[in-house]
Amino acid sequence: MERTSAIVLAAGHGTRMKSATTKVMHPLCGLPLVHFGVRAALDAGCEDVIVVVGHGGAEVTKYLAGAFRAEPVRTAVQEMQRGTGDAARVGVAAVPTDTSRVLILYGDVPLVRGEDLRAVAGPLDDQSTPALALATCLLEDPTGYGRILRKDGRIAEVREHRDLQSDDERAVREINAGIYAASVGVLREALASLSPNNAQGELYLTDVVAFASNAGERVAGVALREDVLAGINDRDQLAAVEARLHARIVRQWRLQGVTVRDGARIEAGVVLEPDAVVESGAVLRGTTRIARGAVVDVGCVLTNVSVGEGARIKPYSVATDSKIGPRAHVGPFAHLRAESDLAEDVHVGNFVETKKTTMGPGAKANHLAYLGDGVVGEGANIGAGTIFCNYDGAQKHTTTIEAGVFIGSDSQIVAPVTIGKGAYVATGTTVTRDVPPDALAIGRAVQENKEGYAPKLRARFAAAMARKGK
Ligand code: UD1
Ligand code: CA
């Protein structure tokens, strides 16, 4: 293929979103809107992608630089939003000199895929080489779209809805979908010819069509399916397009062997392996990865979490920025906060909270515990009600529990402290000093039993109640 550059127009604010956030930064299945057009252009095989930014440009540029770090994606700034034609001029000015072909798309049409873009560029590969091709679509209700006006069956121009001059023109159901492929020479000439001679006083990219056809060039129309062309101008359209995108994501994973129950939510950046199970009400966000055969049960919310093969995340567990090893069991009702790293076969049970804590293979904390800033060794067992007291009001400190340690229930471990390999901490102990390997640490008040004392107590209480009653 000839060297092709893509231009994504994304400089408008998107007034109808009624938001402080610029339109193309609104998330769609977890990724900003602008992501999708750029991805499609790369998937189509474009050698570079130039995103024309304006409103919120710094934020968009920052996002793209991070998300497409390894790919040829750049931004060009349109200082004033003078229309799509002006934006295209800004984009074309940034195109490398050895580019021979340009694809232009709008940043607010996220369902378009690489294959759709390739289809639009297809006619340019033809022997009869038209200099310009554009995506079209027949709509039941074309209101608001630019219409394709033909002469003797050939595309003669695109006229914006507001500029239509007759009922005949308004009745035209063939619309301009907003995706163009052109040879760069013709495009440069056509863009130079634009004038703001229209209802909005803007430079319309669509006027390149009339320019090319008047110059005797053949303009090819490529019909695309309506469901990939839906654009986003307001939040109702955002929700509708998100629902379609989500259905596409779920279908793709199901066809790859994943069980995704109705009612699960899976964002666009998530990766699932065959035989994984995602139950209803589970929400998988960000860069979450679920390995083979792992189960994410009802109501779990996982954000940037990797789950190993065969692990089970039981209902209503919440995990963020964490790793869960193969065959581990988590939950129900567990909370793994950032930087929790559970090795294989770890068990973390109900009402256990971990934060910045690693747990070695087979370590267990099955009930009601807070493990913050901890290092827990292989096979250690943390009893119910254990608390790692990691915060002294000023700084966080680390608790180190070595392999094979047993911590009895209701113990407080006051960090910084190390409990040596194989040591045993008696139930109810407050550990404030290091415990040597294989030692027993016990720190609690000595119990005293007073024989026959309970009836005396009961009599005393009864008397007190009787006095109160009078
Ligand atoms: C545009 C087309 C219309 C087509 C429709 C398809 C024009 C003149 N009209 O109309 O024929 O049917 O898309 O969805 O092109 N933008 C800039 N800089 C600007 C103006 C816009 O970057 O100065 C960007 C916007 O951020 C947006 C895109 O261009 O992503 C399209 O602009 P928009 O105003 O939404 O055009 P439509 O009215 O939808
Ligand atoms: Ca639009």
PDB file of N, CA and C in Angstrom, residues 302-366:
ATOM      1  N   LEU A 302     -13.295  -5.225  39.668  1.00  0.00           N
ATOM      2  CA  LEU A 302     -11.845  -5.353  39.547  1.00  0.00           C
ATOM      3  C   LEU A 302     -11.322  -4.266  38.619  1.00  0.00           C
ATOM      4  N   THR A 303     -10.374  -3.469  39.117  1.00  0.00           N
ATOM      5  CA  THR A 303      -9.807  -2.385  38.324  1.00  0.00           C
ATOM      6  C   THR A 303      -8.302  -2.607  38.204  1.00  0.00           C
ATOM      7  N   ASN A 304      -7.806  -2.797  37.022  1.00  0.00           N
ATOM      8  CA  ASN A 304      -6.371  -3.040  36.788  1.00  0.00           C
ATOM      9  C   ASN A 304      -5.848  -4.195  37.635  1.00  0.00           C
ATOM     10  N   VAL A 305      -6.533  -5.311  37.584  1.00  0.00           N
ATOM     11  CA  VAL A 305      -6.152  -6.462  38.398  1.00  0.00           C
ATOM     12  C   VAL A 305      -5.803  -7.625  37.487  1.00  0.00           C
ATOM     13  N   SER A 306      -4.725  -8.349  37.797  1.00  0.00           N
ATOM     14  CA  SER A 306      -4.494  -9.560  37.022  1.00  0.00           C
ATOM     15  C   SER A 306      -4.850 -10.766  37.895  1.00  0.00           C
ATOM     16  N   VAL A 307      -5.635 -11.656  37.326  1.00  0.00           N
ATOM     17  CA  VAL A 307      -6.133 -12.826  38.052  1.00  0.00           C
ATOM     18  C   VAL A 307      -5.550 -14.069  37.384  1.00  0.00           C
ATOM     19  N   GLY A 308      -4.874 -14.909  38.164  1.00  0.00           N
ATOM     20  CA  GLY A 308      -4.186 -16.079  37.620  1.00  0.00           C
ATOM     21  C   GLY A 308      -5.129 -17.238  37.317  1.00  0.00           C
ATOM     22  N   GLU A 309      -4.586 -18.228  36.619  1.00  0.00           N
ATOM     23  CA  GLU A 309      -5.373 -19.397  36.198  1.00  0.00           C
ATOM     24  C   GLU A 309      -6.092 -20.063  37.357  1.00  0.00           C
ATOM     25  N   GLY A 310      -7.346 -20.354  37.140  1.00  0.00           N
ATOM     26  CA  GLY A 310      -8.109 -21.138  38.104  1.00  0.00           C
ATOM     27  C   GLY A 310      -8.411 -20.439  39.418  1.00  0.00           C
ATOM     28  N   ALA A 311      -8.104 -19.148  39.518  1.00  0.00           N
ATOM     29  CA  ALA A 311      -8.422 -18.430  40.767  1.00  0.00           C
ATOM     30  C   ALA A 311      -9.928 -18.228  40.875  1.00  0.00           C
ATOM     31  N   ARG A 312     -10.404 -18.035  42.090  1.00  0.00           N
ATOM     32  CA  ARG A 312     -11.838 -17.778  42.312  1.00  0.00           C
ATOM     33  C   ARG A 312     -11.995 -16.482  43.083  1.00  0.00           C
ATOM     34  N   ILE A 313     -12.675 -15.537  42.466  1.00  0.00           N
ATOM     35  CA  ILE A 313     -12.971 -14.294  43.177  1.00  0.00           C
ATOM     36  C   ILE A 313     -14.449 -14.375  43.518  1.00  0.00           C
ATOM     37  N   LYS A 314     -14.724 -14.583  44.802  1.00  0.00           N
ATOM     38  CA  LYS A 314     -16.100 -14.846  45.214  1.00  0.00           C
ATOM     39  C   LYS A 314     -16.900 -13.546  45.322  1.00  0.00           C
ATOM     40  N   PRO A 315     -18.232 -13.663  45.428  1.00  0.00           N
ATOM     41  CA  PRO A 315     -19.093 -12.485  45.246  1.00  0.00           C
ATOM     42  C   PRO A 315     -18.704 -11.247  46.054  1.00  0.00           C
ATOM     43  N   TYR A 316     -18.957 -10.124  45.419  1.00  0.00           N
ATOM     44  CA  TYR A 316     -18.851  -8.800  46.035  1.00  0.00           C
ATOM     45  C   TYR A 316     -17.469  -8.482  46.574  1.00  0.00           C
ATOM     46  N   SER A 317     -16.450  -8.942  45.906  1.00  0.00           N
ATOM     47  CA  SER A 317     -15.098  -8.540  46.272  1.00  0.00           C
ATOM     48  C   SER A 317     -14.686  -7.365  45.390  1.00  0.00           C
ATOM     49  N   VAL A 318     -13.842  -6.486  45.954  1.00  0.00           N
ATOM     50  CA  VAL A 318     -13.393  -5.289  45.246  1.00  0.00           C
ATOM     51  C   VAL A 318     -11.867  -5.299  45.240  1.00  0.00           C
ATOM     52  N   ALA A 319     -11.257  -5.170  44.086  1.00  0.00           N
ATOM     53  CA  ALA A 319      -9.794  -5.167  44.013  1.00  0.00           C
ATOM     54  C   ALA A 319      -9.337  -4.108  43.019  1.00  0.00           C
ATOM     55  N   THR A 320      -8.219  -3.449  43.357  1.00  0.00           N
ATOM     56  CA  THR A 320      -7.699  -2.371  42.522  1.00  0.00           C
ATOM     57  C   THR A 320      -6.183  -2.492  42.426  1.00  0.00           C
ATOM     58  N   ASP A 321      -5.637  -2.330  41.227  1.00  0.00           N
ATOM     59  CA  ASP A 321      -4.184  -2.291  41.019  1.00  0.00           C
ATOM     60  C   ASP A 321      -3.479  -3.425  41.765  1.00  0.00           C
ATOM     61  N   SER A 322      -3.948  -4.634  41.596  1.00  0.00           N
ATOM     62  CA  SER A 322      -3.433  -5.759  42.375  1.00  0.00           C
ATOM     63  C   SER A 322      -3.228  -6.992  41.507  1.00  0.00           C
ATOM     64  N   LYS A 323      -2.521  -7.981  42.106  1.00  0.00           N
ATOM     65  CA  LYS A 323      -2.305  -9.262  41.426  1.00  0.00           C
ATOM     66  C   LYS A 323      -2.861 -10.385  42.278  1.00  0.00           C
ATOM     67  N   ILE A 324      -3.559 -11.299  41.642  1.00  0.00           N
ATOM     68  CA  ILE A 324      -4.106 -12.457  42.340  1.00  0.00           C
ATOM     69  C   ILE A 324      -3.551 -13.695  41.623  1.00  0.00           C
ATOM     70  N   GLY A 325      -2.848 -14.533  42.352  1.00  0.00           N
ATOM     71  CA  GLY A 325      -2.133 -15.636  41.722  1.00  0.00           C
ATOM     72  C   GLY A 325      -3.033 -16.799  41.331  1.00  0.00           C
ATOM     73  N   PRO A 326      -2.459 -17.764  40.609  1.00  0.00           N
ATOM     74  CA  PRO A 326      -3.208 -18.947  40.185  1.00  0.00           C
ATOM     75  C   PRO A 326      -3.827 -19.674  41.378  1.00  0.00           C
ATOM     76  N   ARG A 327      -5.039 -20.140  41.209  1.00  0.00           N
ATOM     77  CA  ARG A 327      -5.770 -20.957  42.196  1.00  0.00           C
ATOM     78  C   ARG A 327      -6.024 -20.234  43.520  1.00  0.00           C
ATOM     79  N   ALA A 328      -5.752 -18.961  43.598  1.00  0.00           N
ATOM     80  CA  ALA A 328      -6.045 -18.227  44.841  1.00  0.00           C
ATOM     81  C   ALA A 328      -7.558 -18.134  45.035  1.00  0.00           C
ATOM     82  N   HIS A 329      -7.988 -18.010  46.296  1.00  0.00           N
ATOM     83  CA  HIS A 329      -9.393 -17.764  46.605  1.00  0.00           C
ATOM     84  C   HIS A 329      -9.503 -16.416  47.296  1.00  0.00           C
ATOM     85  N   VAL A 330     -10.392 -15.595  46.806  1.00  0.00           N
ATOM     86  CA  VAL A 330     -10.567 -14.263  47.384  1.00  0.00           C
ATOM     87  C   VAL A 330     -12.052 -14.049  47.640  1.00  0.00           C
ATOM     88  N   GLY A 331     -12.394 -13.510  48.821  1.00  0.00           N
ATOM     89  CA  GLY A 331     -13.773 -13.172  49.123  1.00  0.00           C
ATOM     90  C   GLY A 331     -14.560 -14.337  49.665  1.00  0.00           C
ATOM     91  N   PRO A 332     -15.892 -14.228  49.808  1.00  0.00           N
ATOM     92  CA  PRO A 332     -16.702 -13.068  49.415  1.00  0.00           C
ATOM     93  C   PRO A 332     -16.405 -11.842  50.273  1.00  0.00           C
ATOM     94  N   PHE A 333     -16.727 -10.679  49.763  1.00  0.00           N
ATOM     95  CA  PHE A 333     -16.575  -9.414  50.483  1.00  0.00           C
ATOM     96  C   PHE A 333     -15.134  -9.142  50.906  1.00  0.00           C
ATOM     97  N   ALA A 334     -14.182  -9.390  50.046  1.00  0.00           N
ATOM     98  CA  ALA A 334     -12.796  -9.012  50.342  1.00  0.00           C
ATOM     99  C   ALA A 334     -12.491  -7.695  49.643  1.00  0.00           C
ATOM    100  N   HIS A 335     -11.508  -6.974  50.172  1.00  0.00           N
ATOM    101  CA  HIS A 335     -11.126  -5.688  49.590  1.00  0.00           C
ATOM    102  C   HIS A 335      -9.612  -5.647  49.415  1.00  0.00           C
ATOM    103  N   LEU A 336      -9.162  -5.795  48.178  1.00  0.00           N
ATOM    104  CA  LEU A 336      -7.728  -5.713  47.901  1.00  0.00           C
ATOM    105  C   LEU A 336      -7.443  -4.319  47.363  1.00  0.00           C
ATOM    106  N   ARG A 337      -6.756  -3.511  48.170  1.00  0.00           N
ATOM    107  CA  ARG A 337      -6.416  -2.158  47.708  1.00  0.00           C
ATOM    108  C   ARG A 337      -5.093  -2.204  46.943  1.00  0.00           C
ATOM    109  N   ALA A 338      -4.666  -1.026  46.475  1.00  0.00           N
ATOM    110  CA  ALA A 338      -3.533  -0.966  45.550  1.00  0.00           C
ATOM    111  C   ALA A 338      -2.312  -1.733  46.053  1.00  0.00           C
ATOM    112  N   GLU A 339      -1.642  -2.365  45.111  1.00  0.00           N
ATOM    113  CA  GLU A 339      -0.382  -3.087  45.344  1.00  0.00           C
ATOM    114  C   GLU A 339      -0.542  -4.278  46.280  1.00  0.00           C
ATOM    115  N   SER A 340      -1.677  -4.904  46.236  1.00  0.00           N
ATOM    116  CA  SER A 340      -1.803  -6.193  46.911  1.00  0.00           C
ATOM    117  C   SER A 340      -1.330  -7.232  45.906  1.00  0.00           C
ATOM    118  N   ASP A 341      -0.479  -8.137  46.361  1.00  0.00           N
ATOM    119  CA  ASP A 341       0.105  -9.105  45.437  1.00  0.00           C
ATOM    120  C   ASP A 341      -0.001 -10.492  46.076  1.00  0.00           C
ATOM    121  N   LEU A 342      -0.962 -11.270  45.634  1.00  0.00           N
ATOM    122  CA  LEU A 342      -1.204 -12.588  46.228  1.00  0.00           C
ATOM    123  C   LEU A 342      -0.612 -13.665  45.329  1.00  0.00           C
ATOM    124  N   ALA A 343       0.232 -14.502  45.887  1.00  0.00           N
ATOM    125  CA  ALA A 343       0.853 -15.579  45.098  1.00  0.00           C
ATOM    126  C   ALA A 343      -0.149 -16.716  44.904  1.00  0.00           C
ATOM    127  N   GLU A 344       0.320 -17.796  44.278  1.00  0.00           N
ATOM    128  CA  GLU A 344      -0.578 -18.924  44.011  1.00  0.00           C
ATOM    129  C   GLU A 344      -1.121 -19.527  45.310  1.00  0.00           C
ATOM    130  N   ASP A 345      -2.330 -20.005  45.241  1.00  0.00           N
ATOM    131  CA  ASP A 345      -2.996 -20.734  46.331  1.00  0.00           C
ATOM    132  C   ASP A 345      -3.231 -19.919  47.608  1.00  0.00           C
ATOM    133  N   VAL A 346      -3.097 -18.628  47.520  1.00  0.00           N
ATOM    134  CA  VAL A 346      -3.401 -17.789  48.688  1.00  0.00           C
ATOM    135  C   VAL A 346      -4.913 -17.788  48.930  1.00  0.00           C
ATOM    136  N   HIS A 347      -5.317 -17.736  50.194  1.00  0.00           N
ATOM    137  CA  HIS A 347      -6.725 -17.562  50.525  1.00  0.00           C
ATOM    138  C   HIS A 347      -6.903 -16.257  51.290  1.00  0.00           C
ATOM    139  N   VAL A 348      -7.769 -15.413  50.782  1.00  0.00           N
ATOM    140  CA  VAL A 348      -8.132 -14.183  51.484  1.00  0.00           C
ATOM    141  C   VAL A 348      -9.650 -14.210  51.603  1.00  0.00           C
ATOM    142  N   GLY A 349     -10.140 -14.280  52.818  1.00  0.00           N
ATOM    143  CA  GLY A 349     -11.579 -14.525  52.985  1.00  0.00           C
ATOM    144  C   GLY A 349     -12.402 -13.284  53.226  1.00  0.00           C
ATOM    145  N   ASN A 350     -13.587 -13.497  53.803  1.00  0.00           N
ATOM    146  CA  ASN A 350     -14.542 -12.393  53.940  1.00  0.00           C
ATOM    147  C   ASN A 350     -14.079 -11.338  54.930  1.00  0.00           C
ATOM    148  N   PHE A 351     -14.357 -10.098  54.557  1.00  0.00           N
ATOM    149  CA  PHE A 351     -14.035  -8.917  55.362  1.00  0.00           C
ATOM    150  C   PHE A 351     -12.549  -8.818  55.677  1.00  0.00           C
ATOM    151  N   VAL A 352     -11.747  -9.221  54.749  1.00  0.00           N
ATOM    152  CA  VAL A 352     -10.298  -9.017  54.850  1.00  0.00           C
ATOM    153  C   VAL A 352      -9.940  -7.876  53.902  1.00  0.00           C
ATOM    154  N   GLU A 353      -9.167  -6.904  54.429  1.00  0.00           N
ATOM    155  CA  GLU A 353      -8.694  -5.791  53.607  1.00  0.00           C
ATOM    156  C   GLU A 353      -7.178  -5.883  53.523  1.00  0.00           C
ATOM    157  N   THR A 354      -6.649  -5.797  52.325  1.00  0.00           N
ATOM    158  CA  THR A 354      -5.192  -5.759  52.170  1.00  0.00           C
ATOM    159  C   THR A 354      -4.823  -4.478  51.443  1.00  0.00           C
ATOM    160  N   LYS A 355      -3.641  -3.960  51.729  1.00  0.00           N
ATOM    161  CA  LYS A 355      -3.123  -2.795  51.018  1.00  0.00           C
ATOM    162  C   LYS A 355      -1.616  -2.904  50.957  1.00  0.00           C
ATOM    163  N   LYS A 356      -1.034  -2.753  49.794  1.00  0.00           N
ATOM    164  CA  LYS A 356       0.419  -2.774  49.628  1.00  0.00           C
ATOM    165  C   LYS A 356       1.005  -3.956  50.406  1.00  0.00           C
ATOM    166  N   THR A 357       0.431  -5.108  50.196  1.00  0.00           N
ATOM    167  CA  THR A 357       0.846  -6.291  50.939  1.00  0.00           C
ATOM    168  C   THR A 357       1.072  -7.447  49.976  1.00  0.00           C
ATOM    169  N   THR A 358       2.185  -8.156  50.154  1.00  0.00           N
ATOM    170  CA  THR A 358       2.390  -9.351  49.349  1.00  0.00           C
ATOM    171  C   THR A 358       2.163 -10.568  50.241  1.00  0.00           C
ATOM    172  N   MET A 359       1.567 -11.578  49.669  1.00  0.00           N
ATOM    173  CA  MET A 359       1.354 -12.831  50.405  1.00  0.00           C
ATOM    174  C   MET A 359       1.978 -13.962  49.610  1.00  0.00           C
ATOM    175  N   GLY A 360       2.840 -14.736  50.264  1.00  0.00           N
ATOM    176  CA  GLY A 360       3.546 -15.823  49.581  1.00  0.00           C
ATOM    177  C   GLY A 360       2.624 -16.992  49.290  1.00  0.00           C
ATOM    178  N   PRO A 361       3.127 -17.981  48.538  1.00  0.00           N
ATOM    179  CA  PRO A 361       2.305 -19.114  48.118  1.00  0.00           C
ATOM    180  C   PRO A 361       1.601 -19.778  49.300  1.00  0.00           C
ATOM    181  N   GLY A 362       0.311 -20.010  49.150  1.00  0.00           N
ATOM    182  CA  GLY A 362      -0.447 -20.754  50.142  1.00  0.00           C
ATOM    183  C   GLY A 362      -0.725 -20.017  51.444  1.00  0.00           C
ATOM    184  N   ALA A 363      -0.321 -18.757  51.570  1.00  0.00           N
ATOM    185  CA  ALA A 363      -0.611 -18.011  52.809  1.00  0.00           C
ATOM    186  C   ALA A 363      -2.113 -17.788  52.917  1.00  0.00           C
ATOM    187  N   LYS A 364      -2.610 -17.676  54.165  1.00  0.00           N
ATOM    188  CA  LYS A 364      -4.056 -17.550  54.360  1.00  0.00           C
ATOM    189  C   LYS A 364      -4.403 -16.451  55.348  1.00  0.00           C
ATOM    190  N   ALA A 365      -5.444 -15.713  55.021  1.00  0.00           N
ATOM    191  CA  ALA A 365      -6.061 -14.785  55.975  1.00  0.00           C
ATOM    192  C   ALA A 365      -7.552 -14.921  55.690  1.00  0.00           C
ATOM    193  N   ASN A 366      -8.199 -15.793  56.432  1.00  0.00           N
ATOM    194  CA  ASN A 366      -9.544 -16.200  56.005  1.00  0.00           C
ATOM    195  C   ASN A 366     -10.690 -15.339  56.503  1.00  0.00           C
TER     196      ASN A 366
END
